[in-house]
Amino acid sequence: MEEDEFFGEKTFQHHCSEFIKHSQQIGDGWEWRSSKEVLEVPLDDAEATETAAASEVIKYEYHVLYSSSYQVPVLYFRASFLDGRPLALKDIWEGVHECYQTRLQQGPWDTITQQEHPILGQPFFVLHPCKTNEFMAPVLKNSQKINRNINYITSWLSIVGPVVGLNLPLSYAIATSQDESNAL
Amino acid sequence: MAEEPESVLQLPSTAAAGGEGLTDVSPETATPEPPSSAAVSPGTEEPSGDTKKKIDILLKAVGDTPIMKTKKWAVERTRTIQGLIDFIKKFLKLVASEQLFIYVNQSFAPSPDQEVGTLYECFGSDGKLVLHYCKSQAWG
């Protein structure tokens, strides 16, 4: 396994830390929370995104956790109406952006499942991490080739987020390139 | 090592997806490596507020993704990333199970509803927007 493909927990924490720095600058609400008892550390979106669906407003909450078994970050999320009623898995699938619907319909259970949050102990939806290495590898290899550091969390979240309604502001992309130029 | 960007980028909220007609996207030239010519004119002054203006996009393949014979395209500002993805997938004849990602700065995937005009404002240089595209069997 090449060094660039190894995404250990320390690397995860480092990239999250850089990601949070920018989040604080633009005030979009990501927070870092660590649990002393558990190895996996969540990154919570305290400021939930609100999306209109039919005539209802839906509140989304996103968490980024580290998966020791897959050695990649994992996106946990949940959604509820403003009165607190949670969305069902079927509603979530229907809410997936249309450009991903074809892929989702081919294998819904491979992509979004429902699992217990390892720290909060509550049911969350999870974007399955088994294919993360596959789509991150070309990005990482390319960054090596052009000798430029990227923020794994930013790149990864920019790819998976839109699938489930999370769109990162473009300033994250600019922040990364400024990090690079200052890292000399 | 703390870095401070000089300004926080304030962006207008993403507009609704632009027109999806394939005819909007047209190749400037048939040759793979177009020399600087009148067909591609960087930095021309055009009246602001003209939302029909097209921007120049240079598409570059990443990884094992097939390279497009035509790399330089003039695209309407309101074309969304999703629209561009659909176009490239058709152009490359990708199958339904293959996903295509588009990146700016070779590292960041703009959301599908993002308009290329906005990306050009933020990431364009030398009169064009360079976008890298990568196909993948997987996501999530």
mmCIF file of C-alpha atoms in Angstrom:
data_model
loop_
_atom_site.group_PDB
_atom_site.id
_atom_site.type_symbol
_atom_site.label_atom_id
_atom_site.label_comp_id
_atom_site.label_asym_id
_atom_site.label_seq_id
_atom_site.Cartn_x
_atom_site.Cartn_y
_atom_site.Cartn_z
ATOM 1 C CA MET A 1 0.000 0.000 0.000
ATOM 2 C CA GLU A 2 1.571 3.260 -1.075
ATOM 3 C CA GLU A 3 1.963 5.993 1.446
ATOM 4 C CA ASP A 4 -0.364 8.317 -0.397
ATOM 5 C CA GLU A 5 -3.213 5.830 -0.203
ATOM 6 C CA PHE A 6 -2.901 5.371 3.513
ATOM 7 C CA PHE A 7 -5.312 7.687 5.253
ATOM 8 C CA GLY A 8 -4.641 7.096 8.900
ATOM 9 C CA GLU A 9 -6.483 8.626 11.783
ATOM 10 C CA LYS A 10 -3.852 11.271 12.425
ATOM 11 C CA THR A 11 -4.040 12.359 8.821
ATOM 12 C CA PHE A 12 -7.811 12.465 9.172
ATOM 13 C CA GLN A 13 -7.514 14.731 12.195
ATOM 14 C CA HIS A 14 -5.025 16.988 10.458
ATOM 15 C CA HIS A 15 -7.184 17.436 7.366
ATOM 16 C CA CYS A 16 -10.259 17.998 9.537
ATOM 17 C CA SER A 17 -8.375 20.642 11.448
ATOM 18 C CA GLU A 18 -7.484 22.474 8.239
ATOM 19 C CA PHE A 19 -11.066 22.093 7.035
ATOM 20 C CA ILE A 20 -12.393 23.555 10.306
ATOM 21 C CA LYS A 21 -10.108 26.557 10.015
ATOM 22 C CA HIS A 22 -11.791 27.571 6.819
ATOM 23 C CA SER A 23 -15.214 26.713 8.172
ATOM 24 C CA GLN A 24 -14.637 29.106 11.038
ATOM 25 C CA GLN A 25 -13.572 31.825 8.637
ATOM 26 C CA ILE A 26 -16.743 31.616 6.625
ATOM 27 C CA GLY A 27 -18.987 30.703 9.536
ATOM 28 C CA ASP A 28 -20.754 27.732 7.970
ATOM 29 C CA GLY A 29 -20.914 25.923 11.245
ATOM 30 C CA TRP A 30 -18.680 22.839 11.263
ATOM 31 C CA GLU A 31 -17.370 21.938 14.672
ATOM 32 C CA TRP A 32 -14.833 19.466 15.915
ATOM 33 C CA ARG A 33 -15.908 17.260 18.777
ATOM 34 C CA SER A 34 -13.875 14.461 20.200
ATOM 35 C CA SER A 35 -14.948 11.701 22.415
ATOM 36 C CA LYS A 36 -12.429 10.538 24.953
ATOM 37 C CA GLU A 37 -13.879 7.080 25.154
ATOM 38 C CA VAL A 38 -14.196 6.161 21.542
ATOM 39 C CA LEU A 39 -11.541 6.125 18.859
ATOM 40 C CA GLU A 40 -13.753 7.611 16.178
ATOM 41 C CA VAL A 41 -14.121 11.366 16.352
ATOM 42 C CA PRO A 42 -17.124 13.164 14.967
ATOM 43 C CA LEU A 43 -17.198 16.444 13.179
ATOM 44 C CA ASP A 44 -20.601 17.952 13.586
ATOM 45 C CA ASP A 45 -22.443 20.406 11.486
ATOM 46 C CA ALA A 46 -24.093 22.478 14.162
ATOM 47 C CA GLU A 47 -25.784 24.710 11.616
ATOM 48 C CA ALA A 48 -28.071 22.411 9.711
ATOM 49 C CA THR A 49 -28.980 23.034 6.107
ATOM 50 C CA GLU A 50 -32.618 23.614 5.425
ATOM 51 C CA THR A 51 -34.156 22.450 2.187
ATOM 52 C CA ALA A 52 -37.684 22.929 0.958
ATOM 53 C CA ALA A 53 -39.397 19.721 -0.155
ATOM 54 C CA ALA A 54 -42.969 20.075 -1.360
ATOM 55 C CA SER A 55 -44.316 22.524 1.171
ATOM 56 C CA GLU A 56 -42.218 21.235 4.024
ATOM 57 C CA VAL A 57 -38.895 22.417 5.300
ATOM 58 C CA ILE A 58 -36.390 19.675 6.004
ATOM 59 C CA LYS A 59 -33.461 20.074 8.334
ATOM 60 C CA TYR A 60 -30.289 18.110 7.595
ATOM 61 C CA GLU A 61 -27.519 17.386 10.025
ATOM 62 C CA TYR A 62 -24.157 16.068 8.836
ATOM 63 C CA HIS A 63 -21.361 14.362 10.687
ATOM 64 C CA VAL A 64 -17.982 13.275 9.416
ATOM 65 C CA LEU A 65 -16.511 10.289 11.194
ATOM 66 C CA TYR A 66 -13.403 8.256 10.653
ATOM 67 C CA SER A 67 -13.783 4.596 9.796
ATOM 68 C CA SER A 68 -10.941 2.555 11.199
ATOM 69 C CA SER A 69 -11.964 -0.486 9.216
ATOM 70 C CA TYR A 70 -12.045 1.263 5.849
ATOM 71 C CA GLN A 71 -9.460 3.897 6.815
ATOM 72 C CA VAL A 72 -11.473 6.643 5.207
ATOM 73 C CA PRO A 73 -13.862 9.325 6.401
ATOM 74 C CA VAL A 74 -17.539 8.449 6.450
ATOM 75 C CA LEU A 75 -20.521 10.752 6.106
ATOM 76 C CA TYR A 76 -23.313 10.253 8.594
ATOM 77 C CA PHE A 77 -26.429 12.364 8.281
ATOM 78 C CA ARG A 78 -29.993 12.614 9.382
ATOM 79 C CA ALA A 79 -32.938 14.642 8.260
ATOM 80 C CA SER A 80 -36.125 15.719 9.910
ATOM 81 C CA PHE A 81 -39.031 18.041 9.360
ATOM 82 C CA LEU A 82 -39.108 21.118 11.532
ATOM 83 C CA ASP A 83 -41.618 19.490 13.854
ATOM 84 C CA GLY A 84 -39.055 16.810 14.591
ATOM 85 C CA ARG A 85 -40.455 13.986 12.478
ATOM 86 C CA PRO A 86 -37.516 12.112 11.021
ATOM 87 C CA LEU A 87 -37.317 11.298 7.328
ATOM 88 C CA ALA A 88 -37.463 7.653 6.320
ATOM 89 C CA LEU A 89 -34.847 5.986 4.179
ATOM 90 C CA LYS A 90 -37.272 6.033 1.263
ATOM 91 C CA ASP A 91 -37.608 9.813 1.573
ATOM 92 C CA ILE A 92 -33.838 10.155 1.655
ATOM 93 C CA TRP A 93 -33.439 8.105 -1.524
ATOM 94 C CA GLU A 94 -36.052 10.222 -3.233
ATOM 95 C CA GLY A 95 -34.216 13.356 -2.153
ATOM 96 C CA VAL A 96 -30.934 12.324 -3.713
ATOM 97 C CA HIS A 97 -29.887 14.693 -6.485
ATOM 98 C CA GLU A 98 -31.184 13.561 -9.873
ATOM 99 C CA CYS A 99 -27.733 13.139 -11.393
ATOM 100 C CA TYR A 100 -27.019 10.343 -8.915
ATOM 101 C CA GLN A 101 -30.423 8.665 -9.131
ATOM 102 C CA THR A 102 -29.423 6.135 -11.795
ATOM 103 C CA ARG A 103 -26.540 4.844 -9.743
ATOM 104 C CA LEU A 104 -28.617 4.869 -6.579
ATOM 105 C CA GLN A 105 -31.383 2.826 -8.151
ATOM 106 C CA GLN A 106 -28.906 0.197 -9.269
ATOM 107 C CA GLY A 107 -27.751 -0.439 -5.759
ATOM 108 C CA PRO A 108 -29.560 1.535 -3.068
ATOM 109 C CA TRP A 109 -28.397 -0.657 -0.232
ATOM 110 C CA ASP A 110 -24.801 -0.335 -1.289
ATOM 111 C CA THR A 111 -24.892 3.385 -1.074
ATOM 112 C CA ILE A 112 -27.140 4.820 1.629
ATOM 113 C CA THR A 113 -27.984 2.705 4.632
ATOM 114 C CA GLN A 114 -29.238 3.333 8.120
ATOM 115 C CA GLN A 115 -26.918 2.737 11.036
ATOM 116 C CA GLU A 116 -26.474 3.663 14.630
ATOM 117 C CA HIS A 117 -24.145 6.596 15.208
ATOM 118 C CA PRO A 118 -21.197 5.065 17.082
ATOM 119 C CA ILE A 119 -21.060 7.869 19.612
ATOM 120 C CA LEU A 120 -24.528 9.360 19.782
ATOM 121 C CA GLY A 121 -26.173 5.964 19.599
ATOM 122 C CA GLN A 122 -28.996 7.311 17.458
ATOM 123 C CA PRO A 123 -30.062 6.172 14.003
ATOM 124 C CA PHE A 124 -28.330 7.985 11.169
ATOM 125 C CA PHE A 125 -28.098 7.514 7.462
ATOM 126 C CA VAL A 126 -24.666 6.628 6.207
ATOM 127 C CA LEU A 127 -23.057 6.975 2.830
ATOM 128 C CA HIS A 128 -21.263 3.653 2.528
ATOM 129 C CA PRO A 129 -17.476 4.076 2.570
ATOM 130 C CA CYS A 130 -16.465 0.933 0.710
ATOM 131 C CA LYS A 131 -15.974 2.733 -2.602
ATOM 132 C CA THR A 132 -14.335 5.863 -1.218
ATOM 133 C CA ASN A 133 -10.817 4.741 -2.054
ATOM 134 C CA GLU A 134 -11.866 4.094 -5.630
ATOM 135 C CA PHE A 135 -12.957 7.607 -6.390
ATOM 136 C CA MET A 136 -10.391 9.343 -4.184
ATOM 137 C CA ALA A 137 -7.408 7.469 -5.629
ATOM 138 C CA PRO A 138 -7.257 9.333 -8.971
ATOM 139 C CA VAL A 139 -7.492 12.682 -7.170
ATOM 140 C CA LEU A 140 -4.691 11.727 -4.782
ATOM 141 C CA LYS A 141 -2.500 10.265 -7.499
ATOM 142 C CA ASN A 142 -2.979 13.359 -9.598
ATOM 143 C CA SER A 143 -2.095 15.663 -6.733
ATOM 144 C CA GLN A 144 1.096 13.685 -6.238
ATOM 145 C CA LYS A 145 1.871 13.929 -9.919
ATOM 146 C CA ILE A 146 1.565 17.718 -9.938
ATOM 147 C CA ASN A 147 3.276 17.929 -6.576
ATOM 148 C CA ARG A 148 0.458 19.738 -4.854
ATOM 149 C CA ASN A 149 -1.087 18.970 -1.480
ATOM 150 C CA ILE A 150 -4.814 18.669 -1.255
ATOM 151 C CA ASN A 151 -7.114 18.546 1.723
ATOM 152 C CA TYR A 152 -8.555 15.046 1.682
ATOM 153 C CA ILE A 153 -11.623 16.052 3.680
ATOM 154 C CA THR A 154 -12.422 18.984 1.407
ATOM 155 C CA SER A 155 -12.021 16.948 -1.765
ATOM 156 C CA TRP A 156 -13.923 13.965 -0.404
ATOM 157 C CA LEU A 157 -16.774 16.026 1.010
ATOM 158 C CA SER A 158 -17.091 18.034 -2.195
ATOM 159 C CA ILE A 159 -17.676 14.740 -4.014
ATOM 160 C CA VAL A 160 -20.011 12.909 -1.639
ATOM 161 C CA GLY A 161 -21.798 15.852 -0.040
ATOM 162 C CA PRO A 162 -23.983 16.837 -3.015
ATOM 163 C CA VAL A 163 -25.333 13.281 -3.203
ATOM 164 C CA VAL A 164 -27.154 13.945 0.055
ATOM 165 C CA GLY A 165 -27.799 17.639 -0.137
ATOM 166 C CA LEU A 166 -24.568 18.993 1.309
ATOM 167 C CA ASN A 167 -22.935 21.545 -0.969
ATOM 168 C CA LEU A 168 -19.647 23.006 0.168
ATOM 169 C CA PRO A 169 -19.107 26.681 -0.602
ATOM 170 C CA LEU A 170 -16.557 27.258 -3.363
ATOM 171 C CA SER A 171 -14.327 29.160 -0.969
ATOM 172 C CA TYR A 172 -13.152 25.820 0.377
ATOM 173 C CA ALA A 173 -11.490 25.134 -2.948
ATOM 174 C CA ILE A 174 -9.721 28.464 -2.823
ATOM 175 C CA ALA A 175 -8.704 27.992 0.806
ATOM 176 C CA THR A 176 -6.972 24.757 -0.123
ATOM 177 C CA SER A 177 -4.905 26.379 -2.826
ATOM 178 C CA GLN A 178 -3.923 29.168 -0.463
ATOM 179 C CA ASP A 179 -2.847 26.601 2.097
ATOM 180 C CA GLU A 180 -0.614 25.118 -0.560
ATOM 181 C CA SER A 181 1.087 28.347 -1.479
ATOM 182 C CA ASN A 182 1.689 29.213 2.162
ATOM 183 C CA ALA A 183 3.114 25.812 2.911
ATOM 184 C CA LEU A 184 6.390 26.500 1.127
ATOM 185 C CA MET B 1 1.738 27.941 9.962
ATOM 186 C CA ALA B 2 -1.623 29.607 10.294
ATOM 187 C CA GLU B 3 -2.631 31.125 7.035
ATOM 188 C CA GLU B 4 -5.102 33.938 6.529
ATOM 189 C CA PRO B 5 -6.744 34.277 3.181
ATOM 190 C CA GLU B 6 -7.004 37.901 2.260
ATOM 191 C CA SER B 7 -10.721 37.835 1.841
ATOM 192 C CA VAL B 8 -13.557 35.476 2.435
ATOM 193 C CA LEU B 9 -15.223 34.759 -0.820
ATOM 194 C CA GLN B 10 -18.835 35.853 -0.777
ATOM 195 C CA LEU B 11 -20.774 34.117 -3.467
ATOM 196 C CA PRO B 12 -24.284 34.730 -4.673
ATOM 197 C CA SER B 13 -26.644 31.886 -3.926
ATOM 198 C CA THR B 14 -26.635 29.304 -6.635
ATOM 199 C CA ALA B 15 -29.242 30.048 -9.261
ATOM 200 C CA ALA B 16 -31.493 27.360 -10.658
ATOM 201 C CA ALA B 17 -30.016 25.081 -13.257
ATOM 202 C CA GLY B 18 -29.577 26.772 -16.591
ATOM 203 C CA GLY B 19 -30.910 25.633 -19.936
ATOM 204 C CA GLU B 20 -29.982 22.121 -20.752
ATOM 205 C CA GLY B 21 -29.959 22.245 -24.524
ATOM 206 C CA LEU B 22 -26.935 20.447 -25.885
ATOM 207 C CA THR B 23 -26.583 22.967 -28.639
ATOM 208 C CA ASP B 24 -25.229 25.505 -26.151
ATOM 209 C CA VAL B 25 -21.969 23.667 -25.949
ATOM 210 C CA SER B 26 -20.051 23.922 -29.175
ATOM 211 C CA PRO B 27 -16.446 23.176 -30.016
ATOM 212 C CA GLU B 28 -14.367 26.147 -30.932
ATOM 213 C CA THR B 29 -12.153 24.076 -33.163
ATOM 214 C CA ALA B 30 -11.797 20.486 -34.302
ATOM 215 C CA THR B 31 -8.047 20.204 -33.737
ATOM 216 C CA PRO B 32 -6.903 18.677 -30.464
ATOM 217 C CA GLU B 33 -4.365 21.398 -29.707
ATOM 218 C CA PRO B 34 -5.834 24.643 -30.914
ATOM 219 C CA PRO B 35 -3.257 27.383 -31.365
ATOM 220 C CA SER B 36 -4.161 30.874 -30.274
ATOM 221 C CA SER B 37 -6.493 32.055 -32.958
ATOM 222 C CA ALA B 38 -9.465 34.272 -33.408
ATOM 223 C CA ALA B 39 -11.736 31.386 -32.441
ATOM 224 C CA VAL B 40 -10.562 31.557 -28.865
ATOM 225 C CA SER B 41 -10.366 35.120 -27.679
ATOM 226 C CA PRO B 42 -9.362 35.545 -24.082
ATOM 227 C CA GLY B 43 -10.108 38.682 -22.183
ATOM 228 C CA THR B 44 -12.345 40.424 -24.669
ATOM 229 C CA GLU B 45 -14.347 43.234 -23.209
ATOM 230 C CA GLU B 46 -17.997 42.493 -23.216
ATOM 231 C CA PRO B 47 -20.710 44.434 -21.483
ATOM 232 C CA SER B 48 -21.272 43.208 -17.975
ATOM 233 C CA GLY B 49 -24.681 41.864 -17.151
ATOM 234 C CA ASP B 50 -24.727 39.951 -20.407
ATOM 235 C CA THR B 51 -25.642 36.578 -18.994
ATOM 236 C CA LYS B 52 -25.767 34.956 -22.395
ATOM 237 C CA LYS B 53 -22.056 35.345 -22.856
ATOM 238 C CA LYS B 54 -20.122 32.135 -23.225
ATOM 239 C CA ILE B 55 -16.960 31.274 -21.395
ATOM 240 C CA ASP B 56 -14.088 29.135 -22.577
ATOM 241 C CA ILE B 57 -13.555 25.846 -20.839
ATOM 242 C CA LEU B 58 -10.556 23.575 -21.213
ATOM 243 C CA LEU B 59 -11.275 19.985 -20.274
ATOM 244 C CA LYS B 60 -8.496 17.751 -19.014
ATOM 245 C CA ALA B 61 -8.734 14.048 -18.227
ATOM 246 C CA VAL B 62 -7.550 12.593 -14.930
ATOM 247 C CA GLY B 63 -6.427 9.022 -14.345
ATOM 248 C CA ASP B 64 -7.634 6.399 -16.788
ATOM 249 C CA THR B 65 -10.425 8.541 -18.113
ATOM 250 C CA PRO B 66 -10.551 8.772 -21.898
ATOM 251 C CA ILE B 67 -9.254 12.006 -23.336
ATOM 252 C CA MET B 68 -11.718 14.041 -25.338
ATOM 253 C CA LYS B 69 -10.621 14.786 -28.882
ATOM 254 C CA THR B 70 -11.971 18.273 -28.501
ATOM 255 C CA LYS B 71 -10.810 19.830 -25.287
ATOM 256 C CA LYS B 72 -11.706 23.468 -25.703
ATOM 257 C CA TRP B 73 -15.345 24.409 -25.506
ATOM 258 C CA ALA B 74 -17.365 27.601 -25.413
ATOM 259 C CA VAL B 75 -20.073 27.157 -22.826
ATOM 260 C CA GLU B 76 -22.884 29.427 -21.698
ATOM 261 C CA ARG B 77 -22.318 30.900 -18.271
ATOM 262 C CA THR B 78 -25.533 29.449 -16.936
ATOM 263 C CA ARG B 79 -24.661 25.886 -17.874
ATOM 264 C CA THR B 80 -24.467 23.835 -14.689
ATOM 265 C CA ILE B 81 -21.852 21.304 -13.710
ATOM 266 C CA GLN B 82 -24.516 18.637 -13.992
ATOM 267 C CA GLY B 83 -25.224 19.717 -17.537
ATOM 268 C CA LEU B 84 -21.543 19.574 -18.367
ATOM 269 C CA ILE B 85 -21.215 16.131 -16.772
ATOM 270 C CA ASP B 86 -24.135 14.813 -18.823
ATOM 271 C CA PHE B 87 -22.577 16.232 -21.951
ATOM 272 C CA ILE B 88 -19.131 14.715 -21.341
ATOM 273 C CA LYS B 89 -20.664 11.356 -20.434
ATOM 274 C CA LYS B 90 -22.542 11.285 -23.733
ATOM 275 C CA PHE B 91 -19.498 12.488 -25.618
ATOM 276 C CA LEU B 92 -17.316 9.766 -24.092
ATOM 277 C CA LYS B 93 -20.128 7.220 -24.385
ATOM 278 C CA LEU B 94 -19.946 6.226 -20.755
ATOM 279 C CA VAL B 95 -22.396 3.614 -19.505
ATOM 280 C CA ALA B 96 -24.992 4.394 -16.867
ATOM 281 C CA SER B 97 -23.044 2.720 -14.081
ATOM 282 C CA GLU B 98 -20.077 5.006 -14.634
ATOM 283 C CA GLN B 99 -19.989 8.245 -12.735
ATOM 284 C CA LEU B 100 -18.135 11.300 -13.959
ATOM 285 C CA PHE B 101 -16.647 13.888 -11.636
ATOM 286 C CA ILE B 102 -15.523 17.363 -12.526
ATOM 287 C CA TYR B 103 -12.925 19.221 -10.486
ATOM 288 C CA VAL B 104 -11.644 22.747 -10.179
ATOM 289 C CA ASN B 105 -8.088 23.197 -8.964
ATOM 290 C CA GLN B 106 -7.721 19.450 -9.618
ATOM 291 C CA SER B 107 -9.065 18.789 -6.167
ATOM 292 C CA PHE B 108 -12.516 20.213 -5.534
ATOM 293 C CA ALA B 109 -15.762 18.962 -7.044
ATOM 294 C CA PRO B 110 -18.284 21.800 -7.432
ATOM 295 C CA SER B 111 -21.857 20.831 -6.680
ATOM 296 C CA PRO B 112 -23.988 19.751 -9.660
ATOM 297 C CA ASP B 113 -26.083 22.935 -9.648
ATOM 298 C CA GLN B 114 -23.074 25.224 -9.728
ATOM 299 C CA GLU B 115 -22.959 27.406 -12.834
ATOM 300 C CA VAL B 116 -19.794 27.414 -14.920
ATOM 301 C CA GLY B 117 -19.945 31.208 -15.126
ATOM 302 C CA THR B 118 -19.454 31.442 -11.371
ATOM 303 C CA LEU B 119 -16.611 28.939 -11.531
ATOM 304 C CA TYR B 120 -15.008 30.990 -14.259
ATOM 305 C CA GLU B 121 -15.175 34.083 -12.061
ATOM 306 C CA CYS B 122 -13.488 32.252 -9.190
ATOM 307 C CA PHE B 123 -11.053 29.942 -10.892
ATOM 308 C CA GLY B 124 -10.641 31.162 -14.444
ATOM 309 C CA SER B 125 -7.325 32.510 -15.691
ATOM 310 C CA ASP B 126 -5.890 33.454 -19.066
ATOM 311 C CA GLY B 127 -9.425 33.803 -20.327
ATOM 312 C CA LYS B 128 -10.456 30.234 -19.659
ATOM 313 C CA LEU B 129 -11.625 27.859 -17.005
ATOM 314 C CA VAL B 130 -9.646 24.639 -16.679
ATOM 315 C CA LEU B 131 -11.719 21.722 -15.485
ATOM 316 C CA HIS B 132 -10.440 18.235 -14.823
ATOM 317 C CA TYR B 133 -12.787 15.321 -15.293
ATOM 318 C CA CYS B 134 -12.504 11.789 -14.001
ATOM 319 C CA LYS B 135 -14.679 8.746 -14.455
ATOM 320 C CA SER B 136 -15.335 6.294 -11.687
ATOM 321 C CA GLN B 137 -17.348 3.149 -11.177
ATOM 322 C CA ALA B 138 -18.171 4.177 -7.703
ATOM 323 C CA TRP B 139 -19.209 6.859 -5.330
ATOM 324 C CA GLY B 140 -20.247 7.043 -1.706
#
